[in-house]
mmCIF file of C-alpha atoms and ligand atoms in Angstrom:
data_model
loop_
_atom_site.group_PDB
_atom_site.id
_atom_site.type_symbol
_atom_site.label_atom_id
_atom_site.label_comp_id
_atom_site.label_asym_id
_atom_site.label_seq_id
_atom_site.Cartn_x
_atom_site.Cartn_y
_atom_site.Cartn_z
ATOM 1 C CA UNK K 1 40.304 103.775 -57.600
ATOM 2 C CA UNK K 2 37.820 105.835 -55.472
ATOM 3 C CA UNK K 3 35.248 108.101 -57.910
ATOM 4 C CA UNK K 4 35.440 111.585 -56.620
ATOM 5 C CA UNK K 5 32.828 112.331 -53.537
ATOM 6 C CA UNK K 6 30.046 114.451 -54.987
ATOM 7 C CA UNK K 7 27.601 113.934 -52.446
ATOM 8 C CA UNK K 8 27.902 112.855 -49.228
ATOM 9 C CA UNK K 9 24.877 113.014 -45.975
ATOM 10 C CA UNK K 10 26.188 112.361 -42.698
ATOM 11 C CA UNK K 11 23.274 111.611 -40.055
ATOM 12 C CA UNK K 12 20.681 113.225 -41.739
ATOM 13 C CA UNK K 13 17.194 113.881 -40.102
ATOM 14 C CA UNK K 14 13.689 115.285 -40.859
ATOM 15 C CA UNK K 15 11.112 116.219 -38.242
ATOM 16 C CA UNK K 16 7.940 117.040 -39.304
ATOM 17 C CA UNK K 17 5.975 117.295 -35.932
ATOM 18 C CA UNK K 18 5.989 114.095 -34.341
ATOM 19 C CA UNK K 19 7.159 112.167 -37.628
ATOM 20 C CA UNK K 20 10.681 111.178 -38.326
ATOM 21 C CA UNK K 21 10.524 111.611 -41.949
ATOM 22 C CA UNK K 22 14.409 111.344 -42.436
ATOM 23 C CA UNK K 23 16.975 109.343 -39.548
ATOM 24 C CA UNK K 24 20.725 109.360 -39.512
ATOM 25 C CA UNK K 25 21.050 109.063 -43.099
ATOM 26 C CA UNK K 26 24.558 107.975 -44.246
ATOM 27 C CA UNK K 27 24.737 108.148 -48.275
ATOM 28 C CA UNK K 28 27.359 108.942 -50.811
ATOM 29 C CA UNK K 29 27.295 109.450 -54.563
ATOM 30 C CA UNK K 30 30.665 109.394 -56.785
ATOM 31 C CA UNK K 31 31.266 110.912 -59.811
ATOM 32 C CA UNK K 32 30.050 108.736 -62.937
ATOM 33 C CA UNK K 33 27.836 106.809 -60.703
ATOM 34 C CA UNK K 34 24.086 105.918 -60.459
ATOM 35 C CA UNK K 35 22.568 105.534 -56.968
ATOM 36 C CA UNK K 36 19.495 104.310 -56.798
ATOM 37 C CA UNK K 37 17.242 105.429 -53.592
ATOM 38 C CA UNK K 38 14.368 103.407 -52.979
ATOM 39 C CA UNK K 39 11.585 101.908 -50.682
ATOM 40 C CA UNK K 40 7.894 102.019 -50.040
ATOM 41 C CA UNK K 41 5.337 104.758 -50.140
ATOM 42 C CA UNK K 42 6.255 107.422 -47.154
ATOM 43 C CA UNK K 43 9.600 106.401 -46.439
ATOM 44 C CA UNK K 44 11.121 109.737 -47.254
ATOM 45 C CA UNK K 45 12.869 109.871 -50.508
ATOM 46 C CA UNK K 46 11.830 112.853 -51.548
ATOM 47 C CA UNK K 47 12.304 114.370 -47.926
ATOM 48 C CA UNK K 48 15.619 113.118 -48.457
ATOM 49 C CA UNK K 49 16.069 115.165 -51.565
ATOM 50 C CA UNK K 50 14.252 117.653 -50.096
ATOM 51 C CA UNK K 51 16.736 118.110 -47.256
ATOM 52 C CA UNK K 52 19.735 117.632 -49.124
ATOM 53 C CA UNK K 53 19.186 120.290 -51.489
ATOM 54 C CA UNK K 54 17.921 122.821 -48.687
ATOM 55 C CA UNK K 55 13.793 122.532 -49.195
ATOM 56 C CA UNK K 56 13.437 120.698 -45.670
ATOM 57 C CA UNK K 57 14.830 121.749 -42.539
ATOM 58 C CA UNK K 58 17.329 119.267 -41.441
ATOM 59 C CA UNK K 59 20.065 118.370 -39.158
ATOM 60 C CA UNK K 60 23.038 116.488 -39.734
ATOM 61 C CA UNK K 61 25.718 117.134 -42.377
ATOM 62 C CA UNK K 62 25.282 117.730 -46.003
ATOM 63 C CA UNK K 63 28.595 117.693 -48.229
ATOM 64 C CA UNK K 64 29.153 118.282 -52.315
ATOM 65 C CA UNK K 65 32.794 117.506 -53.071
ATOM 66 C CA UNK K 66 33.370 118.083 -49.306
ATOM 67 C CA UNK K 67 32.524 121.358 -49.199
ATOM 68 C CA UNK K 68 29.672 121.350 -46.069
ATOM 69 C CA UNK K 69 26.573 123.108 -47.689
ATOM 70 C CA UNK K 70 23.626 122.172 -45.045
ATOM 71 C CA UNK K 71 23.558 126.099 -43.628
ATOM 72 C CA UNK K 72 22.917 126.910 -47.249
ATOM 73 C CA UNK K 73 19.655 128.408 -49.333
ATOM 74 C CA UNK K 74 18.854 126.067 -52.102
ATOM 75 C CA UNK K 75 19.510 128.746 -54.987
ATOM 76 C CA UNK K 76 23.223 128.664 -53.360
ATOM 77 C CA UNK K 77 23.206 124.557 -53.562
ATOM 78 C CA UNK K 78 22.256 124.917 -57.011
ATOM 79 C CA UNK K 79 24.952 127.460 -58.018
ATOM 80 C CA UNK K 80 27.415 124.909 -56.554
ATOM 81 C CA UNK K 81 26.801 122.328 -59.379
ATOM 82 C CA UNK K 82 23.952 120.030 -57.184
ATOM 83 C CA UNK K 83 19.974 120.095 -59.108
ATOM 84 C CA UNK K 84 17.044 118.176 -58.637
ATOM 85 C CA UNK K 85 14.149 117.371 -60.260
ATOM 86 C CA UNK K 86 10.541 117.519 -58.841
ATOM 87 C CA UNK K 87 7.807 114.209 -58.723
ATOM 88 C CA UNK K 88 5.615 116.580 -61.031
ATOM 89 C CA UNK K 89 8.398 118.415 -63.122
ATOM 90 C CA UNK K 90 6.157 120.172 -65.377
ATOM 91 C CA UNK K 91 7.488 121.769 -68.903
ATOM 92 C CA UNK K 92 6.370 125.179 -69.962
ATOM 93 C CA UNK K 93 3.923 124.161 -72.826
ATOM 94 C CA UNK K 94 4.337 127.604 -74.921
ATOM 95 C CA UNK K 95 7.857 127.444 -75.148
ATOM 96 C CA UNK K 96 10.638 125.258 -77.583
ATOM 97 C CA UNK K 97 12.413 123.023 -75.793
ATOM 98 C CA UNK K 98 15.778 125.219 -75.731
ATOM 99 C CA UNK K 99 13.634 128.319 -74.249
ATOM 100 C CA UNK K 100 12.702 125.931 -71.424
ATOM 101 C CA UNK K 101 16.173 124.720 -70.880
ATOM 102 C CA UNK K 102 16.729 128.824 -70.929
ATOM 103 C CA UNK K 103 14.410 129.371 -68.413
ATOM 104 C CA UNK K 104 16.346 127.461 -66.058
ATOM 105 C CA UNK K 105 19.681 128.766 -66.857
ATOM 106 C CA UNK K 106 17.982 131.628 -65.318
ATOM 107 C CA UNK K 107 17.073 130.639 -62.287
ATOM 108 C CA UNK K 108 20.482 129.425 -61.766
ATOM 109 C CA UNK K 109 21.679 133.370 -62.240
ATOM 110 C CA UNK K 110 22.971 133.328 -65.867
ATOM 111 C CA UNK K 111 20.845 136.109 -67.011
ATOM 112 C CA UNK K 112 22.462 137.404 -69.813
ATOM 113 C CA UNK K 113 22.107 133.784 -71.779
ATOM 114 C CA UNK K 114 18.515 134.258 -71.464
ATOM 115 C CA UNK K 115 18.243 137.484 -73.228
ATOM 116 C CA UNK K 116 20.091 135.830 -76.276
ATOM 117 C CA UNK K 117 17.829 132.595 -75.944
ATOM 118 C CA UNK K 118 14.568 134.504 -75.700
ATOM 119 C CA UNK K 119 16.248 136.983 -78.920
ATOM 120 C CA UNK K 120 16.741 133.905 -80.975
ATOM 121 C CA UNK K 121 20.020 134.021 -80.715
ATOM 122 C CA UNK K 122 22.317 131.591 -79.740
ATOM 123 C CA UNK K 123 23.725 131.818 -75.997
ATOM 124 C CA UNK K 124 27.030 133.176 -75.230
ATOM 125 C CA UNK K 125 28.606 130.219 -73.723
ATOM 126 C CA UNK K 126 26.767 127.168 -75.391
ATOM 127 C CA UNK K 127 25.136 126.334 -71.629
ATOM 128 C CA UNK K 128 21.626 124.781 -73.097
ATOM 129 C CA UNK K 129 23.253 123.419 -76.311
ATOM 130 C CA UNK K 130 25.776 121.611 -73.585
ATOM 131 C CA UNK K 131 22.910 120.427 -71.970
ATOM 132 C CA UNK K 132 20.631 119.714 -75.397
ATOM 133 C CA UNK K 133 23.453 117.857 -76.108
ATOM 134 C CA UNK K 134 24.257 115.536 -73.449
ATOM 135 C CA UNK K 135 20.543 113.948 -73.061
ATOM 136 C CA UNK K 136 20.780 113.343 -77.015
ATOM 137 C CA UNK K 137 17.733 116.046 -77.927
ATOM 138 C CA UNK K 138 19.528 118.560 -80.094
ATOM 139 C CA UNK K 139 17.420 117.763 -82.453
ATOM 140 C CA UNK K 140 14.122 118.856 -80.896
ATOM 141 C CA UNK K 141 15.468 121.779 -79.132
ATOM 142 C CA UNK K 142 12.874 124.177 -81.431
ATOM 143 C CA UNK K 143 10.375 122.073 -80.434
ATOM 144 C CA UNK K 144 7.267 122.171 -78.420
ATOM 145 C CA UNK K 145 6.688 119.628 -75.103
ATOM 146 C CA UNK K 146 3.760 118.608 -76.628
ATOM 147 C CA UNK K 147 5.716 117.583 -80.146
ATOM 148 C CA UNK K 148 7.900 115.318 -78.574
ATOM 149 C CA UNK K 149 7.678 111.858 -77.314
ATOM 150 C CA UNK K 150 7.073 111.284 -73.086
ATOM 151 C CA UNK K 151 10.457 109.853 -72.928
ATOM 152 C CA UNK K 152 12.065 112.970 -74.217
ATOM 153 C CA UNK K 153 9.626 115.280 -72.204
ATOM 154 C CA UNK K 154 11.362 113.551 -69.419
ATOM 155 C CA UNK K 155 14.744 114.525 -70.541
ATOM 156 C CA UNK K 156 13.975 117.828 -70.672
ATOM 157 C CA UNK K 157 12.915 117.866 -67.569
ATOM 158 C CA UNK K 158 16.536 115.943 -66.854
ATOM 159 C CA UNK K 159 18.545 118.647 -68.921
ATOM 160 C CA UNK K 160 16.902 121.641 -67.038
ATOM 161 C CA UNK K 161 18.683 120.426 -64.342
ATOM 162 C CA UNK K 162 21.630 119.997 -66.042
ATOM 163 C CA UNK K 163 22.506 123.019 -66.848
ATOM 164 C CA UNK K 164 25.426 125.574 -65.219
ATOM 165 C CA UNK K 165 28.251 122.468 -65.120
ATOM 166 C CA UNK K 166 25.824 120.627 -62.417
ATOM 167 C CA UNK K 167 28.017 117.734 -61.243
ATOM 168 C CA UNK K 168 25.261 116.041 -59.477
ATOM 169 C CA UNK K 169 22.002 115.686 -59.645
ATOM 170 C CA UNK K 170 18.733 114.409 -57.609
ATOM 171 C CA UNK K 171 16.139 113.098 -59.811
ATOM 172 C CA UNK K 172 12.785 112.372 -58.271
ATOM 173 C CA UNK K 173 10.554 110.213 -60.086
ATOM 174 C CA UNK K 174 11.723 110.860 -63.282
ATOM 175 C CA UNK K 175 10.756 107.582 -65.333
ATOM 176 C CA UNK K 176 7.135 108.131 -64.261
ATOM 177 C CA UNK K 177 4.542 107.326 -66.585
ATOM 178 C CA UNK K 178 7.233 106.019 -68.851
ATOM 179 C CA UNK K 179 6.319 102.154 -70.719
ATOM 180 C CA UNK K 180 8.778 99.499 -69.671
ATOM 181 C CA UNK K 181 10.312 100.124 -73.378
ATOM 182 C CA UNK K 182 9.978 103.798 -72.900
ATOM 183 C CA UNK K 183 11.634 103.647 -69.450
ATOM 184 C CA UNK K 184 15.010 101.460 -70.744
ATOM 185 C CA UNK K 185 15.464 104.112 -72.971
ATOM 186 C CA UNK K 186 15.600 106.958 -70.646
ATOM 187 C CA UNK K 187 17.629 104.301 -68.415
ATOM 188 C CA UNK K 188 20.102 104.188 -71.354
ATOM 189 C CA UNK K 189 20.280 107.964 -71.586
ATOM 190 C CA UNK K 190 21.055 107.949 -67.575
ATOM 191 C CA UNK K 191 24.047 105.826 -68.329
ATOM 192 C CA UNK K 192 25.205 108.002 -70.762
ATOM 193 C CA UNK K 193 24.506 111.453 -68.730
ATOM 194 C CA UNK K 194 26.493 109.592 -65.981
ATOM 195 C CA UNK K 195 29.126 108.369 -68.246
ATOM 196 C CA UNK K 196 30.227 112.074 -68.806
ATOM 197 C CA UNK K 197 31.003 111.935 -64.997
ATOM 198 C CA UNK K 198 27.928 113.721 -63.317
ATOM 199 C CA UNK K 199 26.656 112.081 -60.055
ATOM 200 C CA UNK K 200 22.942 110.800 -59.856
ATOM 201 C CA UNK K 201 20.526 110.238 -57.119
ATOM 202 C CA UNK K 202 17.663 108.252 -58.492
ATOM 203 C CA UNK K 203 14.030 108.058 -57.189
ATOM 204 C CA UNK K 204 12.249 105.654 -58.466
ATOM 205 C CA UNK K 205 9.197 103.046 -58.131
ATOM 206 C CA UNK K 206 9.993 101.166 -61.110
ATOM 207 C CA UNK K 207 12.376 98.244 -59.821
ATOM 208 C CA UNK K 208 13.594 97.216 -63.477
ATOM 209 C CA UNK K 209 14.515 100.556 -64.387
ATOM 210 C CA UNK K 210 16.178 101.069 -61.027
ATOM 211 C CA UNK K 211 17.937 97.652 -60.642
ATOM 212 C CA UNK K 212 18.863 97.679 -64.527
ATOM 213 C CA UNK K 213 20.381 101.365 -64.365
ATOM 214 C CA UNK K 214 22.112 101.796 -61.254
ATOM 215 C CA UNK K 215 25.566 101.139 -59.681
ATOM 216 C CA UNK K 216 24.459 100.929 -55.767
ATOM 217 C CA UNK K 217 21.514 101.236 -54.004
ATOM 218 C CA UNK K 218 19.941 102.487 -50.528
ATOM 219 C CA UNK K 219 16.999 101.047 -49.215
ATOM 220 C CA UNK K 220 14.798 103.200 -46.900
ATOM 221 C CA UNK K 221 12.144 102.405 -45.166
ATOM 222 C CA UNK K 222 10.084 104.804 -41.900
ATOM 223 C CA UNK K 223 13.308 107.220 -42.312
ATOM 224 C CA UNK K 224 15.896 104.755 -42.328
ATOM 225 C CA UNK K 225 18.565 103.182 -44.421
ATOM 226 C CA UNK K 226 17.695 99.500 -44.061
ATOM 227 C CA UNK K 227 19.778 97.927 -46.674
ATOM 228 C CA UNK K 228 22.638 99.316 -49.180
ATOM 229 C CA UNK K 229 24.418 97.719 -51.769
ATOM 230 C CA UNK K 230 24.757 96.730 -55.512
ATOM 231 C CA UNK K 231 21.189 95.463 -57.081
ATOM 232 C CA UNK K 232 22.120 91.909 -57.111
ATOM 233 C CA UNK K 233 23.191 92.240 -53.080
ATOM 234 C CA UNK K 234 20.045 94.465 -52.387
ATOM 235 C CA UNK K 235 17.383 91.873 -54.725
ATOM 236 C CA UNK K 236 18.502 89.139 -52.184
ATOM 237 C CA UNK K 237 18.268 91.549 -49.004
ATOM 238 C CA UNK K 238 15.558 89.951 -46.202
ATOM 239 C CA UNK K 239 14.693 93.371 -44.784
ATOM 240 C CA UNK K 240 14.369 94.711 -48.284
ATOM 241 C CA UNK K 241 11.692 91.953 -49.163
ATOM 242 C CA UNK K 242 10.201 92.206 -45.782
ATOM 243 C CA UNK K 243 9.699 96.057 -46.194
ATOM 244 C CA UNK K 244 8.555 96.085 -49.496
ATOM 245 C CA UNK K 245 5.734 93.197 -48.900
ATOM 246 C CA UNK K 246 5.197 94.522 -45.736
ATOM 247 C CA UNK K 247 3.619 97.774 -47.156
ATOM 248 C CA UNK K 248 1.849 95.989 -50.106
HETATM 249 P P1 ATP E 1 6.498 108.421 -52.073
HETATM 250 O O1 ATP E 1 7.204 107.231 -52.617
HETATM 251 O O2 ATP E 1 5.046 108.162 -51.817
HETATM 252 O O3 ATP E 1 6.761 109.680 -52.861
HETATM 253 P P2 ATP E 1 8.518 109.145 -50.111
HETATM 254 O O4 ATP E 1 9.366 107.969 -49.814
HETATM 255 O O5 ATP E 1 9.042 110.153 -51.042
HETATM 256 O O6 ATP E 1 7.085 108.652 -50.582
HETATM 257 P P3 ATP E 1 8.127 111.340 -48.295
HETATM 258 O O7 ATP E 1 7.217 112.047 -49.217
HETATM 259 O O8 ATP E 1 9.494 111.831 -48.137
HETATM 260 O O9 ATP E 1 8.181 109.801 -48.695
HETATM 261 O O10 ATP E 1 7.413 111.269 -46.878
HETATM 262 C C1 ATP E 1 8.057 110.753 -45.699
HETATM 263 C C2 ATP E 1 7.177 111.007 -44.489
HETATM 264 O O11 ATP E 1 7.180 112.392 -44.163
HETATM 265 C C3 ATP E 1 5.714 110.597 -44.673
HETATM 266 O O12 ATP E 1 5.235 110.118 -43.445
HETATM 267 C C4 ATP E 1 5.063 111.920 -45.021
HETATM 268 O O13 ATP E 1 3.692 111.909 -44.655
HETATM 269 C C5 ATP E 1 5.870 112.902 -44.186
HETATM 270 N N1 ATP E 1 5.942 114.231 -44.810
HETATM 271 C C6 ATP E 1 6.481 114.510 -46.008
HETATM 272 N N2 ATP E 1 6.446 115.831 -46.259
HETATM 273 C C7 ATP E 1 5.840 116.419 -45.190
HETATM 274 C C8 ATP E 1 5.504 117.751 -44.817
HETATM 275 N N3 ATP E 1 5.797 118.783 -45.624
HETATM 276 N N4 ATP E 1 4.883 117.945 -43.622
HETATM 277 C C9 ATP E 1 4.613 116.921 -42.824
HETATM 278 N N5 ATP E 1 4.912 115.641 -43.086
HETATM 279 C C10 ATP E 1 5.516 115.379 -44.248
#
């Protein structure tokens, strides 16, 4: 049985000037799965990402649960359940970890949870506790950033973008920084965020989290999808090896 389509690209592309930063891309994520994007320095993951969730002007076809959304602003791809994460997500230091996760239940338009968050009160319709929840840091949610442990900085960061019933989301980078112990962790936690059926597009330049955590893979390289498949199929690929020591 076929997971639901969350995300689907059909011939996606990225000028910038003379540089193809994105060409024909061709990926789909299901629901409950882990897709792993990856490939050397410059070959446009986060253009990708970029273009999918309306930050880079693009052409080809952008679909969430078949719905076309590439005419779209990005505040109206977030309201439609798809959030990303940035390479330098930064936390607001001054604030607990629930007011953060607040914070970005406003920018997705739920205004009135704010107010109670920001009050001290607990909001309306459970949105950041939903979200505290599913990354595992209930517990922390009157903490500080700077009280908690990288790895759950980085689940914040995961959780902002969780929140408003975001089916799938695009996280760039997000392991960054993190030990090898540190990063199968957060790895772990990805399984579980996926296990409650969101989709998730993973960035990332650490090949043992990546080929540990996810389901499938793309391989890009100068714009291009050069390889796709499970990790053991992709580990084995020739272009894959020839791209990556190519650019070393
Ligand atoms: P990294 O792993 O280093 O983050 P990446 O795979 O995410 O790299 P991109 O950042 O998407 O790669 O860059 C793809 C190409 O597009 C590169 O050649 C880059 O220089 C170019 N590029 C990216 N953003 C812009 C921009 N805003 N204007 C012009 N060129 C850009």
């Amino acid at each position: 049985a076929d997971a639901e389509l969350l995300l689907q690209t059909r011939g996606l592309s990225v000028h910038y000037g003379g540089v193809t930063a994105n060409a024909d891309i061709d990926i789909t994520v299901g629901a409950g799965e882990i897709v792993g994007l990856i490939g050397p320095n410059g070959a446009g993951k986060t253009t990708f990402v970029d273009a999918v969730t309306g930050f880079a002007k693009s052409s080809g076809e952008v679909l969430v649960s078949g719905q076309r959304i590439d005419r779209a602003s990005p505040h109206r791809r977030r309201r439609v359940g798809m959030a990303r994460t940035w390479q330098a997500g930064e936390l607001f230091a001054d604030l607990t970890v629930e007011q953060n996760l607040a914070v970005a239940v406003q920018r997705v338009g739920l205004r009135a949870l704010v107010t109670d968050v920001l009050n001290g009160s607990r909001p309306a319709a459970g949105v950041v506790e939903k979200a505290l929840d599913v990354v595992g840091l209930t517990d922390v949610a009157d903490r500080r950033p700077d009280e908690l442990t990288l790895g759950q900085q980085k689940l914040v960061g995961v959780a902002r973008a969780l929140v408003g019933d975001t089916r799938l989301v695009l996280l760039d980078e997000p392991a960054a920084g993190l030990d090898t112990h540190e990063s199968l962790a957060f790895g772990d936690e990805l399984r579980r965020i996926a296990a409650t059926g969101v989709g998730i597009l993973l960035i990332d330049h650490d090949m043992s989290l990546v080929l540990d955590v996810c389901d499938r893979l793309y391989v890009l390289d100068f714009g291009r999808v050069i390889a796709s498949g499970t990790p053991t199929e992709i580990q084995d690929d020739p272009a894959v090896v020839a791209a990556y020591l190519g650019s070393a």
